[in-house]
Coordinates of C-alpha atoms and ligand atoms in Angstrom, one line a residue:
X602 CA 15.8 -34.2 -5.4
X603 CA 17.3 -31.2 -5.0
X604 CA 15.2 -27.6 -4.2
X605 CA 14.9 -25.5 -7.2
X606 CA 14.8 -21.8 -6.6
X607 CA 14.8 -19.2 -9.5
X608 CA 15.4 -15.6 -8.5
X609 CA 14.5 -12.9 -10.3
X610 CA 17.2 -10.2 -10.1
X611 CA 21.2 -10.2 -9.3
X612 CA 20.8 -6.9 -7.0
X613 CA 22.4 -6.8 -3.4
X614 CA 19.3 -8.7 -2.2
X615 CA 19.1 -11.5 -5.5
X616 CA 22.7 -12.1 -4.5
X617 CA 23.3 -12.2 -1.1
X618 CA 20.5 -14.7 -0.6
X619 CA 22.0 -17.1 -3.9
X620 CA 25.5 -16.8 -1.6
X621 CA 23.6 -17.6 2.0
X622 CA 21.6 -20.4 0.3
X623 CA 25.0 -22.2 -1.0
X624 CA 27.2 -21.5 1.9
X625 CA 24.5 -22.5 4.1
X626 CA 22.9 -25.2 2.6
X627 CA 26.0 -26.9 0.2
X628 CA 29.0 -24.8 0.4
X629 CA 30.6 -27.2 -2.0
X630 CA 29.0 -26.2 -4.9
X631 CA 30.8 -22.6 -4.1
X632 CA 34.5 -24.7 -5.0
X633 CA 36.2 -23.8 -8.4
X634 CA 38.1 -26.8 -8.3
X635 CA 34.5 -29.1 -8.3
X636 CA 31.7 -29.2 -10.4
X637 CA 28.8 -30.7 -7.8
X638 CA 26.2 -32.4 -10.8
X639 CA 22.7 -31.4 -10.6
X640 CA 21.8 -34.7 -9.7
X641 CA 23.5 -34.3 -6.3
X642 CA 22.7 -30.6 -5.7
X643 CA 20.4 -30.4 -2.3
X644 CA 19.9 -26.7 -3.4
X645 CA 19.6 -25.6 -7.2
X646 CA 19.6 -22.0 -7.9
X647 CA 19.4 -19.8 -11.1
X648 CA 19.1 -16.2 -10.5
X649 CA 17.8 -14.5 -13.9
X650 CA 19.0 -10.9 -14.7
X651 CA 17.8 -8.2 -17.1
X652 CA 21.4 -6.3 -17.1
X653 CA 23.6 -7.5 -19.4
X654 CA 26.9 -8.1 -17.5
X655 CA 28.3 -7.5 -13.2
X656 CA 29.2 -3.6 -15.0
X657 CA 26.6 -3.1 -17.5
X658 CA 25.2 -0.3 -15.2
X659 CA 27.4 2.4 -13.4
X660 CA 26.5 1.4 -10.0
X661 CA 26.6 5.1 -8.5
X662 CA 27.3 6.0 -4.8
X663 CA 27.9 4.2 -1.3
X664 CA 25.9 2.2 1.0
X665 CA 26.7 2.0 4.6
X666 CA 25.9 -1.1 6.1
X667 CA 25.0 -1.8 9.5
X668 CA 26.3 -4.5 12.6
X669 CA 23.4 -6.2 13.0
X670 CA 21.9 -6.8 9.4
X671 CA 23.7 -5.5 6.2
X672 CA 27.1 -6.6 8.0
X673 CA 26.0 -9.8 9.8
X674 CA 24.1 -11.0 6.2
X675 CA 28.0 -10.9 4.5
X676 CA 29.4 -12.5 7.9
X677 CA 26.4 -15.6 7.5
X678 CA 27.6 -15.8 3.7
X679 CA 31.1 -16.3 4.2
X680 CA 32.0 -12.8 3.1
X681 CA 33.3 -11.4 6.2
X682 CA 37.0 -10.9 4.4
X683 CA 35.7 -9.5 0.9
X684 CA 33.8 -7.3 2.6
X685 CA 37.1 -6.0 5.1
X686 CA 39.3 -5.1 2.2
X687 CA 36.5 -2.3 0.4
X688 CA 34.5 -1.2 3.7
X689 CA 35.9 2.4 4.6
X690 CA 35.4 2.2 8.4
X691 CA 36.8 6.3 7.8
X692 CA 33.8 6.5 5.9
X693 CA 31.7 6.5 8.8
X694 CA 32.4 10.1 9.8
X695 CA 28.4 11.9 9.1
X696 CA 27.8 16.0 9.9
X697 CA 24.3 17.3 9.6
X698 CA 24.0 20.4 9.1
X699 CA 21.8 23.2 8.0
X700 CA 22.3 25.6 4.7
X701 CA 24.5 28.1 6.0
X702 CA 27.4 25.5 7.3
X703 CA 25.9 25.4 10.9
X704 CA 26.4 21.9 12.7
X705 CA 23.7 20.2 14.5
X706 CA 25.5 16.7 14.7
X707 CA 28.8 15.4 14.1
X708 CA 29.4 11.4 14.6
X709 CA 32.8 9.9 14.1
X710 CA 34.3 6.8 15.1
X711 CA 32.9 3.9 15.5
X712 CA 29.4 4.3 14.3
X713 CA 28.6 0.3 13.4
X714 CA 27.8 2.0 9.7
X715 CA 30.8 1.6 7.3
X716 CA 30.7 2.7 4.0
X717 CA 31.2 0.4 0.9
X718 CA 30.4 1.0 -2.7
X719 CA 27.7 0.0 -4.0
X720 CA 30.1 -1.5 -7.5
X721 CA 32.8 -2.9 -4.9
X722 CA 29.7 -4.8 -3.4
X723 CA 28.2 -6.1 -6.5
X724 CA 31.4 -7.1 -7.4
X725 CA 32.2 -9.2 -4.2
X726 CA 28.6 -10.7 -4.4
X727 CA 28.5 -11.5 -8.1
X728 CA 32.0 -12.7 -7.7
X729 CA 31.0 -14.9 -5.0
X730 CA 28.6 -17.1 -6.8
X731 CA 29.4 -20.0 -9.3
X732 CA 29.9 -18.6 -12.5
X733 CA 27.2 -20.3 -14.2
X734 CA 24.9 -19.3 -11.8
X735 CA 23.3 -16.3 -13.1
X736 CA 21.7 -15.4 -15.9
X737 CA 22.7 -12.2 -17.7
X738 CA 20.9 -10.3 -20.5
X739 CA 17.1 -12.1 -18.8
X740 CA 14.5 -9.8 -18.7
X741 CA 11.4 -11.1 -17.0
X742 CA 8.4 -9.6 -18.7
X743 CA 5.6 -11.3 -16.4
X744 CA 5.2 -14.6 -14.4
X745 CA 1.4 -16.2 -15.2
X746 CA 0.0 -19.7 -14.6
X747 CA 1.7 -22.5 -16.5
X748 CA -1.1 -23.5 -19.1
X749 CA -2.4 -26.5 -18.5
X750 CA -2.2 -29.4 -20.7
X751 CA -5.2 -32.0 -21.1
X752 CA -6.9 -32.7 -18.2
X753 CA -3.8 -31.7 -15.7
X754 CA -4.5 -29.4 -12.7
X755 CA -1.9 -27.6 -11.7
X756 CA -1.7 -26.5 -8.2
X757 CA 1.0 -25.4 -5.5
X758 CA 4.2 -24.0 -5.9
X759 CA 4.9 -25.5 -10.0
X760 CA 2.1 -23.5 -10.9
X761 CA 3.7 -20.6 -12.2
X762 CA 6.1 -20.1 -15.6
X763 CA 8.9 -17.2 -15.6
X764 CA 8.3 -15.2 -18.7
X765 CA 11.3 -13.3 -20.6
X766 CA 11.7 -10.7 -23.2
X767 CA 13.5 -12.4 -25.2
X768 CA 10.5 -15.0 -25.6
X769 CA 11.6 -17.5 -23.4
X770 CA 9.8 -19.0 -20.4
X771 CA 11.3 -21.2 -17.1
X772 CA 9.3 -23.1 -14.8
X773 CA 9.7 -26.0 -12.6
X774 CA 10.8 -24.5 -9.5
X775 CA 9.5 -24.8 -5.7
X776 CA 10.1 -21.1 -5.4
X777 CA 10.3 -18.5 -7.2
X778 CA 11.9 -15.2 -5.7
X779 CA 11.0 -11.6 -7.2
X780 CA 14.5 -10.1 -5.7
X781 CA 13.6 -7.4 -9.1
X782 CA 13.9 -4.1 -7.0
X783 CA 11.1 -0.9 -7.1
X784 CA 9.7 -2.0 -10.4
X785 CA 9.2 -6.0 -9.9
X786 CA 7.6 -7.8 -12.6
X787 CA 6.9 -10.7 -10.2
X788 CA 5.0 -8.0 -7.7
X789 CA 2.9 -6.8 -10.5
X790 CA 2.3 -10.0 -12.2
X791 CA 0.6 -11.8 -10.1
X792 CA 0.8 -10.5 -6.0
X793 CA -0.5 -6.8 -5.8
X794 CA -1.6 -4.1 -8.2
X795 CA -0.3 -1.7 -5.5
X796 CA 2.6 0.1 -7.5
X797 CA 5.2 2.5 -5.7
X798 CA 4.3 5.7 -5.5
X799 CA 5.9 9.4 -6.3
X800 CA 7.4 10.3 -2.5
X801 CA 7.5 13.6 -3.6
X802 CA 11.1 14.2 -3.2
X803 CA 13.7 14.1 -7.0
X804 CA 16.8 15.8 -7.5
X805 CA 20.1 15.4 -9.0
X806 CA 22.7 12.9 -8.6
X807 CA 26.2 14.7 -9.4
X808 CA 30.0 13.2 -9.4
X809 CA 33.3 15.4 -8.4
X810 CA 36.0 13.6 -9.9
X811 CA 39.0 13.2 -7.8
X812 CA 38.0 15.6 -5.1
X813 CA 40.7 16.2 -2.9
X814 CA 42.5 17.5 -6.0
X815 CA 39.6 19.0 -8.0
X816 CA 37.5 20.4 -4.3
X817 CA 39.9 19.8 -1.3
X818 CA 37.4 22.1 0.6
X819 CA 34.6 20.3 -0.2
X820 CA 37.0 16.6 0.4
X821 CA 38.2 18.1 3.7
X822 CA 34.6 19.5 4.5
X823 CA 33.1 15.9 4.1
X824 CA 35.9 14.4 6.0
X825 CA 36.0 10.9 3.5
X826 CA 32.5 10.1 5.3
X827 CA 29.0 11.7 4.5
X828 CA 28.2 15.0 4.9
X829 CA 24.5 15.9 4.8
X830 CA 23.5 19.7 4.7
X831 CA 19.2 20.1 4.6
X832 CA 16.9 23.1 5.1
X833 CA 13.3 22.2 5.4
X834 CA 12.9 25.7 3.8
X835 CA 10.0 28.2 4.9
X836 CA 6.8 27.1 3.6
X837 CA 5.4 23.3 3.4
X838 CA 6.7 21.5 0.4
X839 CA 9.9 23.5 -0.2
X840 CA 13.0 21.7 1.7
X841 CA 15.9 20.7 -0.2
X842 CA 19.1 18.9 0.7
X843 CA 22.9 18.5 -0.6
X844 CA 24.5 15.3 0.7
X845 CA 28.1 14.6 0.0
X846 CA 29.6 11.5 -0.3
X847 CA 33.4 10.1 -0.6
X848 CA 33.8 7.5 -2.6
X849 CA 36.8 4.7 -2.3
X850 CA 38.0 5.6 -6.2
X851 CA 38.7 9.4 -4.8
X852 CA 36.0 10.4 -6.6
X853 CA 32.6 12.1 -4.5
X854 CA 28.6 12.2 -5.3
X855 CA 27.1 14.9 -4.8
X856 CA 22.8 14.5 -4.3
X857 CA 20.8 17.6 -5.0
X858 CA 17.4 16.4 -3.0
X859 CA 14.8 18.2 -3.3
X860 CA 10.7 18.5 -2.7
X861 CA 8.7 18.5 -5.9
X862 CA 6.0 16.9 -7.4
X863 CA 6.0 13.9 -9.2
X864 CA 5.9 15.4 -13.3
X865 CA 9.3 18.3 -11.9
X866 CA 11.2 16.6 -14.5
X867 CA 8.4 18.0 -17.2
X868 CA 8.1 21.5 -16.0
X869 CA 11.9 22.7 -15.5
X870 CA 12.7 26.2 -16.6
X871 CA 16.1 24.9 -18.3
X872 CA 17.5 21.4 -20.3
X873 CA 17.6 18.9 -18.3
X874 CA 19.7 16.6 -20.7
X875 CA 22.2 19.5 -20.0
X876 CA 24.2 18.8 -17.3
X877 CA 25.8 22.7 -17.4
X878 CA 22.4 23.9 -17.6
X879 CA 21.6 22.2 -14.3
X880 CA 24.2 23.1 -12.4
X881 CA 23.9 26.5 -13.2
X882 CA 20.1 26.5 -12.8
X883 CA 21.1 24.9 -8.8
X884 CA 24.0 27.2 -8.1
X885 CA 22.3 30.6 -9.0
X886 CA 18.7 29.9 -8.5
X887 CA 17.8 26.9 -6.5
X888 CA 20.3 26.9 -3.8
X889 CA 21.9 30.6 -4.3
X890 CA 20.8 31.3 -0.7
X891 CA 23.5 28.3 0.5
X892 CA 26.8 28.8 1.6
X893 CA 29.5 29.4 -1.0
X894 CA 31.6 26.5 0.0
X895 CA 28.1 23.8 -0.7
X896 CA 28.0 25.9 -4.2
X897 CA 31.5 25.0 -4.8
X898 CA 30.3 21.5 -4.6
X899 CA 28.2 21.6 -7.0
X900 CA 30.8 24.1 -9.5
X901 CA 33.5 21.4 -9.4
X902 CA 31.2 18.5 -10.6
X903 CA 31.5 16.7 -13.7
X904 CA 28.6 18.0 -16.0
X905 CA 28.6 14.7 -18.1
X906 CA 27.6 12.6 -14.9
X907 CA 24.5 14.2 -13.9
X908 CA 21.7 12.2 -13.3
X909 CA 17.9 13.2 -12.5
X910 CA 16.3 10.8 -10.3
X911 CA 12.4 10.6 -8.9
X912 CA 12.6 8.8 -5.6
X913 CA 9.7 6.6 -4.8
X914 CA 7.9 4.1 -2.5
X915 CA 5.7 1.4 -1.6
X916 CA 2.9 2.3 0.9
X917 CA 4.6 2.2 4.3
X918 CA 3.2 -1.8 5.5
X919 CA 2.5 -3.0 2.2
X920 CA 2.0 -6.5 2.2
X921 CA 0.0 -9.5 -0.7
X922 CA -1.9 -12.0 -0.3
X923 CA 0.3 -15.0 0.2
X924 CA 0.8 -16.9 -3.0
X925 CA 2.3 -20.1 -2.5
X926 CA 5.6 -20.6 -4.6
X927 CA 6.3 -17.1 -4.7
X928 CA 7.9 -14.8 -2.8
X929 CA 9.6 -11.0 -2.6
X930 CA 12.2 -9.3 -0.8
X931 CA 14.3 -6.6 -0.9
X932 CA 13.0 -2.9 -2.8
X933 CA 10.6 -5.4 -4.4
X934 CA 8.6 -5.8 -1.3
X935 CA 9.3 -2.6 0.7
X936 CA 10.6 0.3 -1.3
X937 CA 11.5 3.2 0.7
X938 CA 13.2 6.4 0.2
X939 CA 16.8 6.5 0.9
X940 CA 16.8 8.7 3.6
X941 CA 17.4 6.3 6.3
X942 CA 19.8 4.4 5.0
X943 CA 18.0 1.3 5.5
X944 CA 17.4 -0.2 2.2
X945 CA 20.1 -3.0 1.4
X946 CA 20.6 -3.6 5.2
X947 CA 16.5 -4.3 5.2
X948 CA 17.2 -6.7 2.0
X949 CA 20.3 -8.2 3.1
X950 CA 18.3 -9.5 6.4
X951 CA 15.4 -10.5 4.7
X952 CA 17.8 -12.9 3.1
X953 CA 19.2 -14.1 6.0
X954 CA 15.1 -14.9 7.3
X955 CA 14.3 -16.6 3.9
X956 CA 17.5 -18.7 3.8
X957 CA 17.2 -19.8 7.2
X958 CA 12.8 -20.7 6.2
X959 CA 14.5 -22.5 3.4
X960 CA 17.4 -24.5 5.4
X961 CA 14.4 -25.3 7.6
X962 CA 12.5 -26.8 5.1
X963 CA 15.5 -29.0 4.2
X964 CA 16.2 -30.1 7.6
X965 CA 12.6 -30.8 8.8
X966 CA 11.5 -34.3 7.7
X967 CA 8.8 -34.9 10.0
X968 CA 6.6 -36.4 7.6
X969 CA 5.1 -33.8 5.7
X970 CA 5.8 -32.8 2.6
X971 CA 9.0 -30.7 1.3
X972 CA 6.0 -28.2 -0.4
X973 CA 3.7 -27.8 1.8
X974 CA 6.6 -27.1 4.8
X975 CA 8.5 -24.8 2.6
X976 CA 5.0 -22.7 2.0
X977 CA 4.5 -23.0 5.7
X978 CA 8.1 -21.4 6.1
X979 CA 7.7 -19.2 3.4
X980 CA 4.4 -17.7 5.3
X981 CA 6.4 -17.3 8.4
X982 CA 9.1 -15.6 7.1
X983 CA 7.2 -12.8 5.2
X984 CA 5.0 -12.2 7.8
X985 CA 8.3 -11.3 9.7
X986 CA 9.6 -9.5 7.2
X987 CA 6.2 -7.5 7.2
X988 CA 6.7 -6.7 10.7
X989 CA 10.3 -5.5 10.3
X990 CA 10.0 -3.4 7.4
X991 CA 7.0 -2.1 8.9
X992 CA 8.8 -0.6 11.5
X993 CA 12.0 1.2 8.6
X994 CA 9.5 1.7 5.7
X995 CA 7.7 4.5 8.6
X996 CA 10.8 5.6 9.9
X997 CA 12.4 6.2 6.7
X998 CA 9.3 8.2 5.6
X999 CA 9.0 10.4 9.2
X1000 CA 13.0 11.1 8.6
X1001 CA 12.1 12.2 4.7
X1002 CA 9.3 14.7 6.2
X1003 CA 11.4 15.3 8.7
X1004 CA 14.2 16.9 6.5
X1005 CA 12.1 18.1 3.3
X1006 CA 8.4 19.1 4.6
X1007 CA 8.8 20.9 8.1
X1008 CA 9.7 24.3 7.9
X1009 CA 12.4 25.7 9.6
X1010 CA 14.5 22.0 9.6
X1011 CA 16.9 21.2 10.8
X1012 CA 16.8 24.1 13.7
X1013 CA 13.6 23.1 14.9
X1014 CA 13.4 19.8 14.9
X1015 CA 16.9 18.1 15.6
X1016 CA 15.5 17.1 18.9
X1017 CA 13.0 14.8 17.1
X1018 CA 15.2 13.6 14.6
X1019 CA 17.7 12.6 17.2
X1020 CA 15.1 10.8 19.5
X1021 CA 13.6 9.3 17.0
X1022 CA 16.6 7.8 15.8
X1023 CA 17.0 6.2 18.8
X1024 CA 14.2 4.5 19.5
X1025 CA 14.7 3.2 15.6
X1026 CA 17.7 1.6 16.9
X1027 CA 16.5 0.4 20.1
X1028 CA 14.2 -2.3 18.6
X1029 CA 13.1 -5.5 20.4
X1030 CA 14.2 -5.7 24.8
X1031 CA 15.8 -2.5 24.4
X1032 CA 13.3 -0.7 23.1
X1033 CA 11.6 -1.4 27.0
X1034 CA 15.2 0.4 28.3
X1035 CA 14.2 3.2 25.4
X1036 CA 11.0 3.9 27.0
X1037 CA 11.4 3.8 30.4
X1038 CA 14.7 6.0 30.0
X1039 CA 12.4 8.6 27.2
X1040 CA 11.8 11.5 29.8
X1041 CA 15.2 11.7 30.9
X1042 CA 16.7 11.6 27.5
X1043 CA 14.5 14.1 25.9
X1044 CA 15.0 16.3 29.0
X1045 CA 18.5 16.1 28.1
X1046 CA 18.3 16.3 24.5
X1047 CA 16.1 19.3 23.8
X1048 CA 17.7 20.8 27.0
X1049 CA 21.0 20.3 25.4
X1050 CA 20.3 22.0 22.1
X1051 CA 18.5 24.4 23.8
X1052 CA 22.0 26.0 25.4
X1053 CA 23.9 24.9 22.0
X1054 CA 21.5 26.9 19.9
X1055 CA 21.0 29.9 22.1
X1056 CA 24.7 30.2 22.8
X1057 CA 27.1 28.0 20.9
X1058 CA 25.6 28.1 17.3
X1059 CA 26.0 30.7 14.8
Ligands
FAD1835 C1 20.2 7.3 -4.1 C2 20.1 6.1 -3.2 C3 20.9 5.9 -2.1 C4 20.8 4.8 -1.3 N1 21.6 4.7 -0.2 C5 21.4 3.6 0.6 C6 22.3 3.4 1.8 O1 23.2 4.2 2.1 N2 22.1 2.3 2.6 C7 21.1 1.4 2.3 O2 20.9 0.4 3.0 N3 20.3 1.5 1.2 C8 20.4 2.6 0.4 N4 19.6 2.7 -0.7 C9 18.6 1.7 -1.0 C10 19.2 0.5 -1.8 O3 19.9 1.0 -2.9 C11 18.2 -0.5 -2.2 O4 17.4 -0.7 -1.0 C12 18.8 -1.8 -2.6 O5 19.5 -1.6 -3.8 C13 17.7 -2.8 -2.8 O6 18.3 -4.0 -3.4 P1 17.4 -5.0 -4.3 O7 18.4 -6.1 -4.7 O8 16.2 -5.3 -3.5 O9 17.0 -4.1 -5.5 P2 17.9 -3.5 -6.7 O10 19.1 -3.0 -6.2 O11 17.0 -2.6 -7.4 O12 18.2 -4.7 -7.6 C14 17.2 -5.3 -8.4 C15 17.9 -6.1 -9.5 O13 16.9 -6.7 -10.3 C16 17.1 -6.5 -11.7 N5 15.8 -6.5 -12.4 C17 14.9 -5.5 -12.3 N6 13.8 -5.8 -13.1 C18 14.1 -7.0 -13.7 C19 13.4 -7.8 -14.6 N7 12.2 -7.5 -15.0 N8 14.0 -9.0 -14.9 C20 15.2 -9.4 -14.4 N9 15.9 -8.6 -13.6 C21 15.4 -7.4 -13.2 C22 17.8 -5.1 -11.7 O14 18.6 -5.0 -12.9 C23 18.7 -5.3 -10.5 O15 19.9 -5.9 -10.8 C24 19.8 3.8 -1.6 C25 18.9 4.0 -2.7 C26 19.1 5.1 -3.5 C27 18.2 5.3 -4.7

């Protein structure tokens, strides 16, 4: 009998775990030349989707994805190639700076973080799967108890029924995966009533078409990588950021981040279905105090494509009481803020951990049975998941008040920033090195910026 697994959701993290599972488990069900019938599946896997089709959505901006998760996820899946011909190892050029064009960090080179789009990603995932494999045009309204009929008592993982808009249900499955991003319908329905939360940073996200012709100062300031400017501003509760980003199509976002409270979108001064409006709201009132050449950023972008966005989270170590047949990952069970970096990179390795609970459960026969090992598994693999996103969901949220709630950033606190980056990326045995090496390094860092801003900066 093969394992039946319904996911909820064809994001990076629905995906990449439907692609792990089949090249992991039965790669042959991943030929075009071969049907494998159902009756010979060892794995069986329908992912159900609310979009309508791979493009229903403009996908928006890049992702950069890292060595040791986002990267080593695609390389586990087979996807090593795909992933070669659209990553823009260029794109790994980052400059922080502060309002006025003043650089506190430049990285270039080989940073481990290539950039990739986030369509040109969907695209190789989606691609990747059987064609018959997800569901478009599914939108799962709830997931509830499957009602029992006569005297029956249903218990363990078939206890639960998918329920879709379009008045449809599914059920059946050993597990059921809410991979259905900040708003998950499996969260709510039955794991936690804890629902994300305003972070209390929104903004603008804004598209320069073609922008070495249309802004070649702004393509040559961003240097086809990421270019993020931020000032913490002077009083609590006012920092704002501009973050440029190239694109592969030669087109570049532009992000207008900015603290606010949660109802900003209510209480603007101008239209904010009026993309001119906005723009000329940023460039003389908001950020007229930046340097001309950021302004020009923001001049040169298309005023059809601007989107307002509220940027939310779940409490930093959110977990639910374990359920068994059902399980999260991805934004579903940790949203953060993007200002790490971290999200899909987080997702893509909680798919690696809930494959690998899953080809577990498969291999194991030692004489228990396939439920009650995958549930075992299952508990063992979000408890680690727990602990890792723990660890991103509370550095993400120190680097967002880091950038956009302490005065006087980033002068006064690049130090931090920097250290604290580095201890985010010295986790498990060299995280001992990290610590043992702290005085010297900070000695070295704040000494360091100490001469570069005294003498070197202006
Ligand atoms: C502006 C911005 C920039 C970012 N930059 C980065 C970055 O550089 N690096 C990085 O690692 N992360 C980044 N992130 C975070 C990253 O986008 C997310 O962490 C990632 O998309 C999570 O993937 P997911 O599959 O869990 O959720 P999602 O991407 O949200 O996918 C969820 C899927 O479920 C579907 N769905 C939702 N509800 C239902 C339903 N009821 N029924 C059926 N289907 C449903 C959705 O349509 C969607 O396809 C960024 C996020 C933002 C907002």
């Amino acid at each position: 009998m093969a394992l039946k697994i319904a996911i909820v959701g064809a994001g990076p993290a629905g995906c990449i775990l439907a692609r792990l599972l089949l090249y992991q488990i039965q790669p042959e069900q991943l030929r075009k030349d071969k049907t494998v019938e159902k009756s010979a599946r060892s794995i069986d896997i329908t992912i159900f989707e609310s979009e309508h089709s791979v493009d229903f959505r403009s996908q928006g901006g890049s992702l950069d994805l890292h060595d040791h998760t986002g990267i080593l996820a695609l390389r586990k899946a087979g996807l090593n190639e795909e992933f070669l011909a659209h990553a823009r190892y260029d794109g790994e050029a980052m400059s922080w700076t502060d309002k006025s064009l003043r650089a506190y960090l430049k990285l270039s080179g080989n940073t481990g973080r290539p950039e990739i789009d986030r369509s040109d990603l969907r695209k190789i995932l989606t691609e990747s799967l059987p064609e018959d494999i997800v569901q478009w045009n599914k939108k799962l309204v709830g997931v509830r108890k499957k009602p029992a009929s006569g005297n029956e008592n249903i218990h363990g993982a078939d206890q639960w029924e998918l329920e879709f808009m379009d008045g449809t249900t599914a059920s059946g499955y050993d597990l059921i995966v809410g991979a259905d991003g900040a708003w998950s319908k499996v969260r709510s329905s039955v794991l936690s009533d804890e629902k994300p939360f305003h972070s209390g940073v929104g903004g603008y996200c804004l598209v320069i078409p073609n922008v070495k012709e249309t802004a070649p100062d702004m393509y040559q300031l961003v240097n086809r990588g990421t270019y993020f400017t931020f000032d913490g501003g002077d009083k609590p509760h006012s920092g704002r950021a501009l973050i440029g980003q190239q694109l592969s199509n030669g087109n570049m976002t532009v992000s207008l981040w900015m603290a606010c409270p949660e109802n900003w979108q209510e209480t603007v001064e101008y239209d904010i279905n009026d993309g001119a409006a906005i723009k000329q709201f940023m460039i003389e009132k908001k950020y007229k105090d930046w340097h001309p050449r950021l302004l020009e950023a923001v001049r040169h972008a298309d005023e059809n494509n601007v989107v307002a966005r509220s940027l939310y989270m779940l409490p930093v170590g959110f977990t639910w009481p374990h359920q068994q047949g059902i399980t999260l990952l991805g934004d579903a069970a940790h949203l953060m803020t993007p200002f790490a970096g971290e999200g899909v990179n987080l997702a893509f390795e909680d798919a690696i951990h809930l494959c690998d609970a899953i080809k577990e459960t498969l291999a194991e026969k030692n004489g228990s049975s396939v439920e009650k090992t995958l549930d075992n598994n299952v508990i063992a693999f979000e408890k680690n998941m727990n602990q890792r996103a723990t660890i991103t969901q509370s550095h993400t949220f120190e680097q967002m008040v880091d950038w956009y709630f302490t005065p006087g950033s980033p002068g006064n606190n690049i130090e931090r920033v920097i250290l604290r980056n580095l201890k985010f990326k010295s986790q498990g045995s060299s995280l001992l090195l990290y610590n043992l090496t702290y005085p010297f390094t900070a000695a070295m860092i704040y000494t360091g910026y100490f001469i570069y801003k005294r003498f070197l900066l202006w």
